[in-house]
mmCIF file of C-alpha atoms in Angstrom:
data_model
loop_
_atom_site.group_PDB
_atom_site.id
_atom_site.type_symbol
_atom_site.label_atom_id
_atom_site.label_comp_id
_atom_site.label_asym_id
_atom_site.label_seq_id
_atom_site.Cartn_x
_atom_site.Cartn_y
_atom_site.Cartn_z
ATOM 1 C CA MET M 1 -11.749 13.567 15.241
ATOM 2 C CA THR M 2 -13.435 10.323 16.295
ATOM 3 C CA PRO M 3 -11.485 7.310 15.002
ATOM 4 C CA PRO M 4 -13.245 4.799 12.745
ATOM 5 C CA ARG M 5 -15.321 2.227 14.605
ATOM 6 C CA THR M 6 -14.028 -0.629 12.461
ATOM 7 C CA PRO M 7 -10.580 -1.161 10.902
ATOM 8 C CA GLN M 8 -10.259 0.019 7.333
ATOM 9 C CA ILE M 9 -9.169 -2.473 4.695
ATOM 10 C CA PRO M 10 -6.456 -1.326 2.274
ATOM 11 C CA VAL M 11 -7.381 -1.706 -1.386
ATOM 12 C CA VAL M 12 -4.427 -2.178 -3.736
ATOM 13 C CA VAL M 13 -4.748 -1.725 -7.506
ATOM 14 C CA LEU M 14 -2.554 -4.154 -9.462
ATOM 15 C CA ALA M 15 -2.097 -2.961 -13.036
ATOM 16 C CA GLY M 16 0.049 -3.678 -16.075
ATOM 17 C CA PHE M 17 -0.354 -4.428 -19.759
ATOM 18 C CA LEU M 18 -1.216 -7.861 -21.109
ATOM 19 C CA GLY M 19 1.561 -10.354 -20.501
ATOM 20 C CA SER M 20 3.396 -8.273 -17.920
ATOM 21 C CA GLY M 21 2.831 -10.898 -15.217
ATOM 22 C CA LYS M 22 0.053 -9.439 -13.051
ATOM 23 C CA THR M 23 -1.715 -12.748 -12.502
ATOM 24 C CA THR M 24 1.558 -14.531 -11.809
ATOM 25 C CA LEU M 25 2.337 -11.924 -9.162
ATOM 26 C CA LEU M 26 -1.148 -12.262 -7.700
ATOM 27 C CA ASN M 27 -0.806 -16.040 -7.546
ATOM 28 C CA HIS M 28 2.477 -15.567 -5.713
ATOM 29 C CA LEU M 29 0.754 -13.360 -3.139
ATOM 30 C CA LEU M 30 -1.966 -15.956 -2.628
ATOM 31 C CA ARG M 31 0.623 -18.690 -2.149
ATOM 32 C CA ASN M 32 2.568 -16.624 0.372
ATOM 33 C CA ARG M 33 -0.173 -14.767 2.202
ATOM 34 C CA ALA M 34 0.970 -15.970 5.666
ATOM 35 C CA GLY M 35 -2.570 -16.246 7.003
ATOM 36 C CA THR M 36 -3.686 -12.940 5.522
ATOM 37 C CA ARG M 37 -7.211 -13.045 4.109
ATOM 38 C CA ILE M 38 -7.173 -11.517 0.637
ATOM 39 C CA GLY M 39 -10.146 -10.359 -1.392
ATOM 40 C CA VAL M 40 -9.417 -10.369 -5.127
ATOM 41 C CA ILE M 41 -11.423 -8.299 -7.586
ATOM 42 C CA VAL M 42 -10.728 -9.016 -11.256
ATOM 43 C CA ASN M 43 -11.702 -6.112 -13.482
ATOM 44 C CA ASP M 44 -11.639 -8.092 -16.716
ATOM 45 C CA PHE M 45 -13.637 -10.286 -19.071
ATOM 46 C CA GLY M 46 -12.559 -13.752 -20.208
ATOM 47 C CA ALA M 47 -10.930 -16.706 -18.510
ATOM 48 C CA ILE M 48 -8.441 -15.719 -15.805
ATOM 49 C CA GLU M 49 -6.588 -18.416 -13.963
ATOM 50 C CA ILE M 50 -5.996 -17.574 -10.317
ATOM 51 C CA ASP M 51 -4.187 -20.067 -8.154
ATOM 52 C CA ALA M 52 -5.295 -23.072 -10.231
ATOM 53 C CA MET M 53 -8.938 -21.948 -10.234
ATOM 54 C CA THR M 54 -10.737 -20.346 -13.155
ATOM 55 C CA VAL M 55 -12.997 -17.342 -13.030
ATOM 56 C CA SER M 56 -15.485 -17.788 -15.855
ATOM 57 C CA GLY M 57 -15.457 -14.122 -16.833
ATOM 58 C CA GLN M 58 -19.094 -13.512 -15.973
ATOM 59 C CA VAL M 59 -19.466 -10.040 -14.574
ATOM 60 C CA GLY M 60 -20.692 -10.299 -11.024
ATOM 61 C CA SER M 61 -19.407 -13.812 -10.359
ATOM 62 C CA THR M 62 -17.806 -14.611 -7.018
ATOM 63 C CA VAL M 63 -15.489 -17.573 -6.502
ATOM 64 C CA SER M 64 -14.036 -18.843 -3.243
ATOM 65 C CA LEU M 65 -10.341 -19.605 -3.615
ATOM 66 C CA GLY M 66 -10.530 -22.130 -0.795
ATOM 67 C CA ASN M 67 -7.790 -20.554 1.302
ATOM 68 C CA GLY M 68 -9.576 -17.742 3.103
ATOM 69 C CA CYS M 69 -9.583 -15.598 -0.028
ATOM 70 C CA LEU M 70 -12.341 -14.558 -2.396
ATOM 71 C CA CYS M 71 -12.305 -13.631 -6.063
ATOM 72 C CA CYS M 72 -14.836 -11.482 -7.895
ATOM 73 C CA ALA M 73 -14.996 -10.758 -11.626
ATOM 74 C CA VAL M 74 -16.609 -7.353 -12.018
ATOM 75 C CA ASP M 75 -17.234 -4.513 -14.356
ATOM 76 C CA ALA M 76 -15.827 -1.220 -13.095
ATOM 77 C CA SER M 77 -19.358 0.129 -12.729
ATOM 78 C CA GLU M 78 -20.036 -2.520 -10.088
ATOM 79 C CA LEU M 79 -16.857 -1.944 -8.139
ATOM 80 C CA ASP M 80 -18.561 -0.189 -5.243
ATOM 81 C CA THR M 81 -21.090 -2.995 -4.931
ATOM 82 C CA PHE M 82 -18.422 -5.642 -4.549
ATOM 83 C CA LEU M 83 -16.334 -3.509 -2.229
ATOM 84 C CA GLU M 84 -19.401 -3.256 -0.016
ATOM 85 C CA THR M 85 -19.696 -7.049 -0.044
ATOM 86 C CA LEU M 86 -16.019 -7.695 0.621
ATOM 87 C CA THR M 87 -15.787 -5.201 3.457
ATOM 88 C CA ARG M 88 -18.562 -6.780 5.500
ATOM 89 C CA PRO M 89 -17.267 -8.006 8.865
ATOM 90 C CA SER M 90 -18.358 -11.540 7.980
ATOM 91 C CA ALA M 91 -15.823 -11.662 5.129
ATOM 92 C CA ARG M 92 -13.001 -11.015 7.637
ATOM 93 C CA LEU M 93 -10.648 -9.777 4.918
ATOM 94 C CA ASP M 94 -7.346 -8.044 5.654
ATOM 95 C CA VAL M 95 -6.595 -6.619 2.208
ATOM 96 C CA ILE M 96 -8.326 -6.326 -1.160
ATOM 97 C CA VAL M 97 -6.390 -6.513 -4.432
ATOM 98 C CA ILE M 98 -7.980 -5.285 -7.661
ATOM 99 C CA GLU M 99 -6.345 -6.858 -10.700
ATOM 100 C CA ALA M 100 -7.033 -4.390 -13.476
ATOM 101 C CA SER M 101 -7.626 -5.490 -17.046
ATOM 102 C CA GLY M 102 -4.496 -5.389 -19.176
ATOM 103 C CA LEU M 103 -6.138 -2.655 -21.232
ATOM 104 C CA ALA M 104 -7.750 -0.802 -18.343
ATOM 105 C CA GLU M 105 -6.923 2.704 -17.191
ATOM 106 C CA PRO M 106 -5.655 2.074 -13.639
ATOM 107 C CA GLN M 107 -6.039 5.758 -12.955
ATOM 108 C CA GLU M 108 -9.806 5.369 -13.290
ATOM 109 C CA LEU M 109 -9.845 2.621 -10.654
ATOM 110 C CA VAL M 110 -7.764 4.800 -8.335
ATOM 111 C CA ARG M 111 -10.157 7.669 -8.952
ATOM 112 C CA MET M 112 -13.102 5.470 -7.986
ATOM 113 C CA LEU M 113 -11.401 4.309 -4.798
ATOM 114 C CA LEU M 114 -10.549 7.830 -3.704
ATOM 115 C CA ALA M 115 -14.087 8.960 -4.490
ATOM 116 C CA SER M 116 -15.765 6.026 -2.770
ATOM 117 C CA ASP M 117 -18.103 6.698 0.135
ATOM 118 C CA ASN M 118 -17.305 3.293 1.627
ATOM 119 C CA PRO M 119 -15.942 4.074 5.119
ATOM 120 C CA HIS M 120 -14.366 0.623 5.441
ATOM 121 C CA ILE M 121 -11.724 0.961 2.709
ATOM 122 C CA LEU M 122 -8.404 2.732 2.530
ATOM 123 C CA TYR M 123 -6.390 3.393 -0.618
ATOM 124 C CA GLY M 124 -3.494 0.929 -0.600
ATOM 125 C CA GLY M 125 -1.595 2.144 -3.643
ATOM 126 C CA LEU M 126 -1.237 1.520 -7.359
ATOM 127 C CA VAL M 127 1.251 -1.200 -8.310
ATOM 128 C CA GLU M 128 2.257 -1.215 -11.988
ATOM 129 C CA VAL M 129 3.829 -4.406 -13.363
ATOM 130 C CA VAL M 130 6.204 -3.918 -16.296
ATOM 131 C CA ASP M 131 7.601 -6.632 -18.577
ATOM 132 C CA ALA M 132 11.326 -5.880 -18.690
ATOM 133 C CA ALA M 133 11.876 -7.867 -21.885
ATOM 134 C CA GLU M 134 9.033 -6.127 -23.722
ATOM 135 C CA PHE M 135 9.111 -2.642 -22.215
ATOM 136 C CA ASP M 136 10.317 -0.740 -25.283
ATOM 137 C CA ARG M 137 7.916 -2.547 -27.620
ATOM 138 C CA THR M 138 5.072 -2.043 -25.137
ATOM 139 C CA ARG M 139 5.719 1.716 -25.098
ATOM 140 C CA GLN M 140 5.534 1.760 -28.897
ATOM 141 C CA ARG M 141 2.218 -0.104 -28.960
ATOM 142 C CA HIS M 142 0.775 1.525 -25.851
ATOM 143 C CA PRO M 143 2.311 4.968 -25.226
ATOM 144 C CA GLU M 144 -0.229 5.439 -22.442
ATOM 145 C CA ILE M 145 2.057 3.338 -20.241
ATOM 146 C CA ASP M 146 3.941 6.566 -19.524
ATOM 147 C CA ARG M 147 0.781 7.984 -17.950
ATOM 148 C CA HIS M 148 0.237 4.817 -15.947
ATOM 149 C CA LEU M 149 3.753 4.884 -14.574
ATOM 150 C CA ALA M 150 3.414 8.549 -13.643
ATOM 151 C CA VAL M 151 0.686 7.755 -11.096
ATOM 152 C CA ALA M 152 2.123 4.466 -9.791
ATOM 153 C CA ASP M 153 3.210 4.095 -6.187
ATOM 154 C CA LEU M 154 5.268 0.956 -6.789
ATOM 155 C CA VAL M 155 6.682 -0.351 -10.077
ATOM 156 C CA VAL M 156 7.596 -4.031 -10.415
ATOM 157 C CA LEU M 157 10.123 -4.557 -13.218
ATOM 158 C CA ASN M 158 9.094 -8.141 -13.857
ATOM 159 C CA LYS M 159 10.870 -10.806 -15.941
ATOM 160 C CA SER M 160 14.133 -9.049 -15.175
ATOM 161 C CA ASP M 161 15.999 -12.325 -15.672
ATOM 162 C CA ARG M 162 15.289 -12.087 -19.397
ATOM 163 C CA VAL M 163 17.565 -9.107 -19.913
ATOM 164 C CA GLY M 164 21.254 -8.574 -19.213
ATOM 165 C CA GLU M 165 22.565 -6.495 -16.333
ATOM 166 C CA ALA M 166 23.349 -3.429 -18.450
ATOM 167 C CA GLU M 167 19.932 -3.532 -20.105
ATOM 168 C CA ARG M 168 18.266 -4.019 -16.726
ATOM 169 C CA GLU M 169 19.940 -0.897 -15.366
ATOM 170 C CA ARG M 170 18.921 1.070 -18.465
ATOM 171 C CA LEU M 171 15.318 -0.050 -18.006
ATOM 172 C CA ARG M 172 15.349 0.806 -14.308
ATOM 173 C CA ALA M 173 16.567 4.300 -15.122
ATOM 174 C CA ALA M 174 13.924 4.746 -17.840
ATOM 175 C CA VAL M 175 11.116 3.511 -15.608
ATOM 176 C CA ALA M 176 12.322 5.604 -12.674
ATOM 177 C CA GLU M 177 12.311 8.726 -14.840
ATOM 178 C CA LEU M 178 8.709 8.073 -15.846
ATOM 179 C CA SER M 179 7.460 7.047 -12.408
ATOM 180 C CA GLY M 180 9.067 9.862 -10.419
ATOM 181 C CA PRO M 181 9.004 9.163 -6.668
ATOM 182 C CA ALA M 182 7.665 5.598 -7.002
ATOM 183 C CA ALA M 183 9.775 2.719 -5.731
ATOM 184 C CA VAL M 184 11.070 0.479 -8.522
ATOM 185 C CA ILE M 185 11.976 -3.132 -7.759
ATOM 186 C CA SER M 186 13.064 -5.971 -10.020
ATOM 187 C CA ALA M 187 11.335 -9.341 -9.908
ATOM 188 C CA VAL M 188 11.379 -12.752 -11.542
ATOM 189 C CA HIS M 189 8.101 -14.635 -12.035
ATOM 190 C CA GLY M 190 6.281 -11.874 -10.126
ATOM 191 C CA ARG M 191 7.903 -12.913 -6.888
ATOM 192 C CA ILE M 192 8.046 -9.938 -4.555
ATOM 193 C CA ASP M 193 7.809 -9.840 -0.792
ATOM 194 C CA PRO M 194 4.107 -9.772 0.205
ATOM 195 C CA GLU M 195 4.989 -7.195 2.896
ATOM 196 C CA LEU M 196 5.104 -4.625 0.104
ATOM 197 C CA PHE M 197 1.358 -5.239 -0.327
ATOM 198 C CA PHE M 198 0.141 -6.018 3.159
ATOM 199 C CA ASP M 199 1.171 -6.664 6.744
ATOM 200 C CA PRO M 200 1.087 -10.255 8.008
ATOM 201 C CA ALA M 201 -2.229 -10.871 9.718
ATOM 202 C CA LEU M 202 -2.243 -11.457 13.455
ATOM 203 C CA ARG M 203 -4.844 -14.052 14.307
ATOM 204 C CA PRO M 204 -6.117 -15.171 17.722
ATOM 205 C CA ASP M 205 -4.076 -18.059 19.066
ATOM 206 C CA HIS M 206 -6.869 -20.593 18.626
ATOM 207 C CA GLU M 207 -6.905 -20.016 14.857
ATOM 208 C CA ASP M 208 -3.258 -21.002 14.405
ATOM 209 C CA LYS M 209 -3.171 -24.074 16.619
ATOM 210 C CA VAL M 210 -3.610 -27.649 15.468
ATOM 211 C CA ARG M 211 -5.420 -27.685 12.138
ATOM 212 C CA GLN M 212 -5.551 -29.616 8.901
ATOM 213 C CA LEU M 213 -3.011 -28.715 6.227
ATOM 214 C CA THR M 214 -4.360 -26.348 3.585
ATOM 215 C CA PHE M 215 -3.481 -26.035 -0.083
ATOM 216 C CA GLU M 216 -1.490 -22.961 0.900
ATOM 217 C CA ASP M 217 0.704 -25.076 3.177
ATOM 218 C CA LEU M 218 1.354 -27.519 0.366
ATOM 219 C CA LEU M 219 1.958 -24.872 -2.274
ATOM 220 C CA ARG M 220 4.484 -23.151 -0.042
ATOM 221 C CA GLU M 221 6.675 -26.224 -0.414
ATOM 222 C CA GLU M 222 6.693 -25.803 -4.189
ATOM 223 C CA ALA M 223 8.519 -22.978 -5.925
ATOM 224 C CA PRO M 224 7.016 -21.711 -9.193
ATOM 225 C CA ASP M 225 8.627 -22.649 -12.512
ATOM 226 C CA GLY M 226 11.210 -24.861 -10.900
ATOM 227 C CA HIS M 227 12.937 -22.002 -9.077
ATOM 228 C CA GLU M 228 13.461 -23.320 -5.571
ATOM 229 C CA GLY M 229 14.970 -21.891 -2.447
ATOM 230 C CA HIS M 230 14.564 -18.194 -3.212
ATOM 231 C CA ASP M 231 11.558 -17.148 -1.118
ATOM 232 C CA ASP M 232 13.813 -16.200 1.772
ATOM 233 C CA HIS M 233 15.619 -13.701 -0.457
ATOM 234 C CA LEU M 234 12.568 -11.712 -1.534
ATOM 235 C CA HIS M 235 13.483 -8.939 0.873
ATOM 236 C CA ALA M 236 16.694 -8.220 -1.042
ATOM 237 C CA SER M 237 14.983 -5.791 -3.433
ATOM 238 C CA TYR M 238 13.794 -3.376 -0.753
ATOM 239 C CA GLU M 239 14.732 -2.046 2.670
ATOM 240 C CA SER M 240 12.744 -1.644 5.859
ATOM 241 C CA VAL M 241 13.624 0.999 8.461
ATOM 242 C CA ASP M 242 12.194 0.998 12.000
ATOM 243 C CA PHE M 243 11.992 4.085 14.183
ATOM 244 C CA THR M 244 10.861 4.360 17.822
ATOM 245 C CA SER M 245 10.923 7.405 20.063
ATOM 246 C CA ASP M 246 9.614 8.111 23.556
ATOM 247 C CA ILE M 247 9.993 11.836 22.830
ATOM 248 C CA PRO M 248 6.956 13.327 21.032
ATOM 249 C CA MET M 249 7.331 14.472 17.450
ATOM 250 C CA ASP M 250 7.303 18.142 16.578
ATOM 251 C CA PRO M 251 4.330 18.356 14.187
ATOM 252 C CA ARG M 252 5.865 21.032 11.953
ATOM 253 C CA ARG M 253 9.206 19.261 11.553
ATOM 254 C CA PHE M 254 7.517 15.906 11.092
ATOM 255 C CA MET M 255 5.285 17.212 8.300
ATOM 256 C CA GLU M 256 8.302 18.805 6.616
ATOM 257 C CA PHE M 257 9.959 15.386 6.723
ATOM 258 C CA LEU M 258 6.892 13.693 5.216
ATOM 259 C CA ASP M 259 6.436 16.367 2.552
ATOM 260 C CA SER M 260 10.028 15.903 1.403
ATOM 261 C CA ARG M 261 10.318 12.134 1.747
ATOM 262 C CA PRO M 262 12.711 10.734 -0.836
ATOM 263 C CA ASP M 263 11.972 8.899 -4.049
ATOM 264 C CA GLY M 264 11.691 5.165 -3.594
ATOM 265 C CA LEU M 265 10.076 5.377 -0.153
ATOM 266 C CA TYR M 266 6.962 3.340 -0.851
ATOM 267 C CA ARG M 267 5.190 2.807 2.476
ATOM 268 C CA ILE M 268 5.194 4.391 5.916
ATOM 269 C CA LYS M 269 3.068 2.879 8.650
ATOM 270 C CA GLY M 270 2.823 3.227 12.400
ATOM 271 C CA PHE M 271 1.782 5.688 15.092
ATOM 272 C CA ALA M 272 2.928 9.200 15.957
ATOM 273 C CA ASP M 273 2.809 10.958 19.317
ATOM 274 C CA PHE M 274 2.556 14.733 18.969
ATOM 275 C CA GLY M 275 2.777 15.489 22.694
ATOM 276 C CA GLU M 276 1.364 18.908 23.466
ATOM 277 C CA GLY M 277 -0.114 19.056 19.951
ATOM 278 C CA ASP M 278 -2.789 16.565 21.012
ATOM 279 C CA ARG M 279 -2.284 14.960 24.407
ATOM 280 C CA ASP M 280 -5.476 12.908 24.094
ATOM 281 C CA HIS M 281 -4.684 11.003 20.889
ATOM 282 C CA THR M 282 -2.077 8.938 19.113
ATOM 283 C CA TYR M 283 -2.114 9.269 15.324
ATOM 284 C CA ALA M 284 -2.067 6.189 13.109
ATOM 285 C CA LEU M 285 -0.089 7.043 9.984
ATOM 286 C CA HIS M 286 -0.717 5.461 6.592
ATOM 287 C CA ALA M 287 1.371 6.578 3.614
ATOM 288 C CA VAL M 288 1.723 4.852 0.275
ATOM 289 C CA GLY M 289 3.607 6.643 -2.475
ATOM 290 C CA ARG M 290 2.597 10.274 -2.085
ATOM 291 C CA PHE M 291 -0.757 9.429 -0.505
ATOM 292 C CA LEU M 292 -0.829 10.311 3.188
ATOM 293 C CA ARG M 293 -3.413 9.922 5.891
ATOM 294 C CA PHE M 294 -3.614 10.214 9.688
ATOM 295 C CA VAL M 295 -6.286 8.577 11.835
ATOM 296 C CA PRO M 296 -6.333 9.728 15.486
ATOM 297 C CA ARG M 297 -7.450 7.429 18.263
ATOM 298 C CA PRO M 298 -7.563 7.990 22.037
ATOM 299 C CA TRP M 299 -4.641 6.742 24.077
ATOM 300 C CA ALA M 300 -5.521 3.617 26.011
ATOM 301 C CA ARG M 301 -5.289 3.808 29.766
ATOM 302 C CA GLY M 302 -1.721 3.012 30.787
ATOM 303 C CA GLU M 303 -0.500 2.837 27.178
ATOM 304 C CA GLN M 304 3.130 3.873 26.739
ATOM 305 C CA ARG M 305 3.314 7.029 24.673
ATOM 306 C CA LEU M 306 5.630 6.259 21.807
ATOM 307 C CA THR M 307 6.131 7.116 18.168
ATOM 308 C CA GLN M 308 6.627 3.859 16.281
ATOM 309 C CA LEU M 309 7.120 3.899 12.523
ATOM 310 C CA VAL M 310 8.173 1.475 9.810
ATOM 311 C CA MET M 311 9.368 2.757 6.423
ATOM 312 C CA ILE M 312 9.619 0.484 3.378
ATOM 313 C CA GLY M 313 11.238 1.375 0.087
ATOM 314 C CA ALA M 314 13.768 0.603 -2.618
ATOM 315 C CA GLY M 315 17.045 2.453 -3.065
ATOM 316 C CA ILE M 316 16.541 4.458 0.122
ATOM 317 C CA ASP M 317 19.202 5.702 2.545
ATOM 318 C CA ALA M 318 18.214 4.018 5.811
ATOM 319 C CA ALA M 319 20.671 6.007 7.935
ATOM 320 C CA ALA M 320 19.496 9.317 6.483
ATOM 321 C CA LEU M 321 15.841 8.443 7.088
ATOM 322 C CA SER M 322 16.524 7.498 10.702
ATOM 323 C CA ALA M 323 18.488 10.696 11.245
ATOM 324 C CA GLY M 324 15.748 12.743 9.597
ATOM 325 C CA LEU M 325 13.103 11.320 11.909
ATOM 326 C CA ALA M 326 15.300 11.785 14.960
ATOM 327 C CA ALA M 327 15.586 15.460 14.032
ATOM 328 C CA CYS M 328 11.783 15.709 14.064
ATOM 329 C CA ARG M 329 11.558 15.022 17.786
ATOM 330 C CA ALA M 330 10.313 17.895 19.915
ATOM 331 C CA ASP M 331 12.808 19.880 21.926
ATOM 332 C CA GLY M 332 12.819 19.925 25.725
ATOM 333 C CA ALA M 333 10.082 22.546 26.015
ATOM 334 C CA GLU M 334 7.647 20.299 24.160
ATOM 335 C CA ARG M 335 8.362 16.961 25.782
ATOM 336 C CA ALA M 336 5.406 15.051 27.144
ATOM 337 C CA ASP M 337 6.878 14.928 30.630
ATOM 338 C CA GLU M 338 7.101 18.749 30.749
ATOM 339 C CA PRO M 339 3.582 19.854 29.782
ATOM 340 C CA GLY M 340 2.597 23.468 29.521
ATOM 341 C CA ARG M 341 6.004 24.909 28.649
ATOM 342 C CA ALA M 342 5.557 25.017 24.882
ATOM 343 C CA ASP M 343 3.807 28.001 23.300
ATOM 344 C CA ALA M 344 0.223 26.719 22.976
ATOM 345 C CA ALA M 345 -0.685 28.900 19.984
ATOM 346 C CA GLU M 346 2.447 27.873 18.100
ATOM 347 C CA VAL M 347 1.814 24.173 18.755
ATOM 348 C CA GLU M 348 -1.800 24.539 17.629
ATOM 349 C CA ARG M 349 -0.710 26.189 14.379
ATOM 350 C CA ALA M 350 1.826 23.430 13.784
ATOM 351 C CA MET M 351 -0.841 20.750 14.307
ATOM 352 C CA TRP M 352 -2.882 22.117 11.424
ATOM 353 C CA GLY M 353 -0.283 20.617 9.100
ATOM 354 C CA VAL M 354 -1.210 17.211 10.508
ATOM 355 C CA LEU M 355 -4.954 17.777 10.719
ATOM 356 C CA ARG M 356 -5.275 18.581 7.018
ATOM 357 C CA TYR M 357 -4.410 14.912 6.380
ATOM 358 C CA VAL M 358 -7.061 13.635 8.803
ATOM 359 C CA GLN M 359 -9.800 12.639 6.387
ATOM 360 C CA GLU M 360 -13.338 11.925 7.409
ATOM 361 C CA GLN M 361 -14.299 11.152 3.815
ATOM 362 C CA ALA M 362 -12.381 10.351 0.644
ATOM 363 C CA PRO M 363 -11.932 13.156 -1.926
ATOM 364 C CA LYS M 364 -14.251 13.403 -4.905
ATOM 365 C CA PRO M 365 -13.307 12.943 -8.575
ATOM 366 C CA GLU M 366 -13.383 16.639 -9.414
ATOM 367 C CA VAL M 367 -9.905 17.022 -7.925
ATOM 368 C CA PHE M 368 -8.556 15.707 -11.264
ATOM 369 C CA ASP M 369 -7.973 18.077 -14.130
ATOM 370 C CA ALA M 370 -9.664 17.856 -17.508
ATOM 371 C CA HIS M 371 -6.905 15.641 -18.890
ATOM 372 C CA GLY M 372 -7.024 13.246 -15.969
ATOM 373 C CA THR M 373 -3.322 13.707 -15.330
ATOM 374 C CA ALA M 374 -3.439 14.927 -11.749
ATOM 375 C CA ASP M 375 -1.710 12.680 -9.247
ATOM 376 C CA PRO M 376 -4.471 10.967 -7.214
ATOM 377 C CA ARG M 377 -2.139 10.695 -4.236
ATOM 378 C CA GLU M 378 -1.598 14.448 -4.173
ATOM 379 C CA ALA M 379 -5.286 15.049 -4.779
ATOM 380 C CA ALA M 380 -6.183 12.960 -1.757
ATOM 381 C CA ALA M 381 -3.775 14.928 0.359
ATOM 382 C CA GLU M 382 -5.509 18.181 -0.490
ATOM 383 C CA ALA M 383 -8.897 17.005 0.799
#
């Protein structure tokens, strides 16, 4: 259970049919990246405008976006090659976003990510962008959208300003029925909070001191399409719940909580202390949609032993989630300051529920059924 030597970079798949607003959303992320270095992979052919720069459409081309980000136009068969390039330490990227072709099968890209042997990447979720004004017509032309929504981790109901309130609620209900546990949020002009995609990067102090203004600084002063003054309200479409405990978590109760987490809970991140279950390690937790992974690392000398979690979702009951986590704390016999009192065999058995999500290597494609309908998030969890 040796932790990775280098941090893993989350890879997010951004999908949606032609005209749904994927590129607009991606441009928004690039404008509001808050110092985060983003690698962009465009799985498409033809001219794609990204943040006022054009990717020629040549497979294998790489373009610098001039703001710490990179863009690659690739064929799916070359995905691993470019992931290898983008995950080199010299690229210093924090997150990679794959913008899928409007006619691509996002499930295939997810399959490739989960089957990749690249030890430097981590599945960051499938985000499906839906055009609210064209949803019904899109389903008629492309019934496969139902399959795409079924494996999405986050659904962005874009262009929601083009439909009335009653129609918007009808669409939300229809999309939610198709996407199951995925979080569904409404957006205008693809403007969602970047925290749904990635955490703000923490840079050494010397990188954020006096410097020349960048295009990102200038663009931040301009709102897209004449809509000004709304960036500070992007958080309104989702909720964030923090949880901290100095009492270790009971591994069995905690896994029951994670296995039954409610619909709409999109991301969980943080660290868990399992006390007597593993006194030598803290467990970094990464969950997106139904995908779940733990990465143990040794406690640092003098480090305070805490469980610290952040949960992000849409339409979630924050109070119920906090109460549910509080109920997962170990009882007095298993507290870290009273070692040796818990039944060792019972604690060991309980820890197996955690250890089955500690993955040394991503699962292989054969976990999908013949129809390709298996949920890749569940498949990863069974590895």
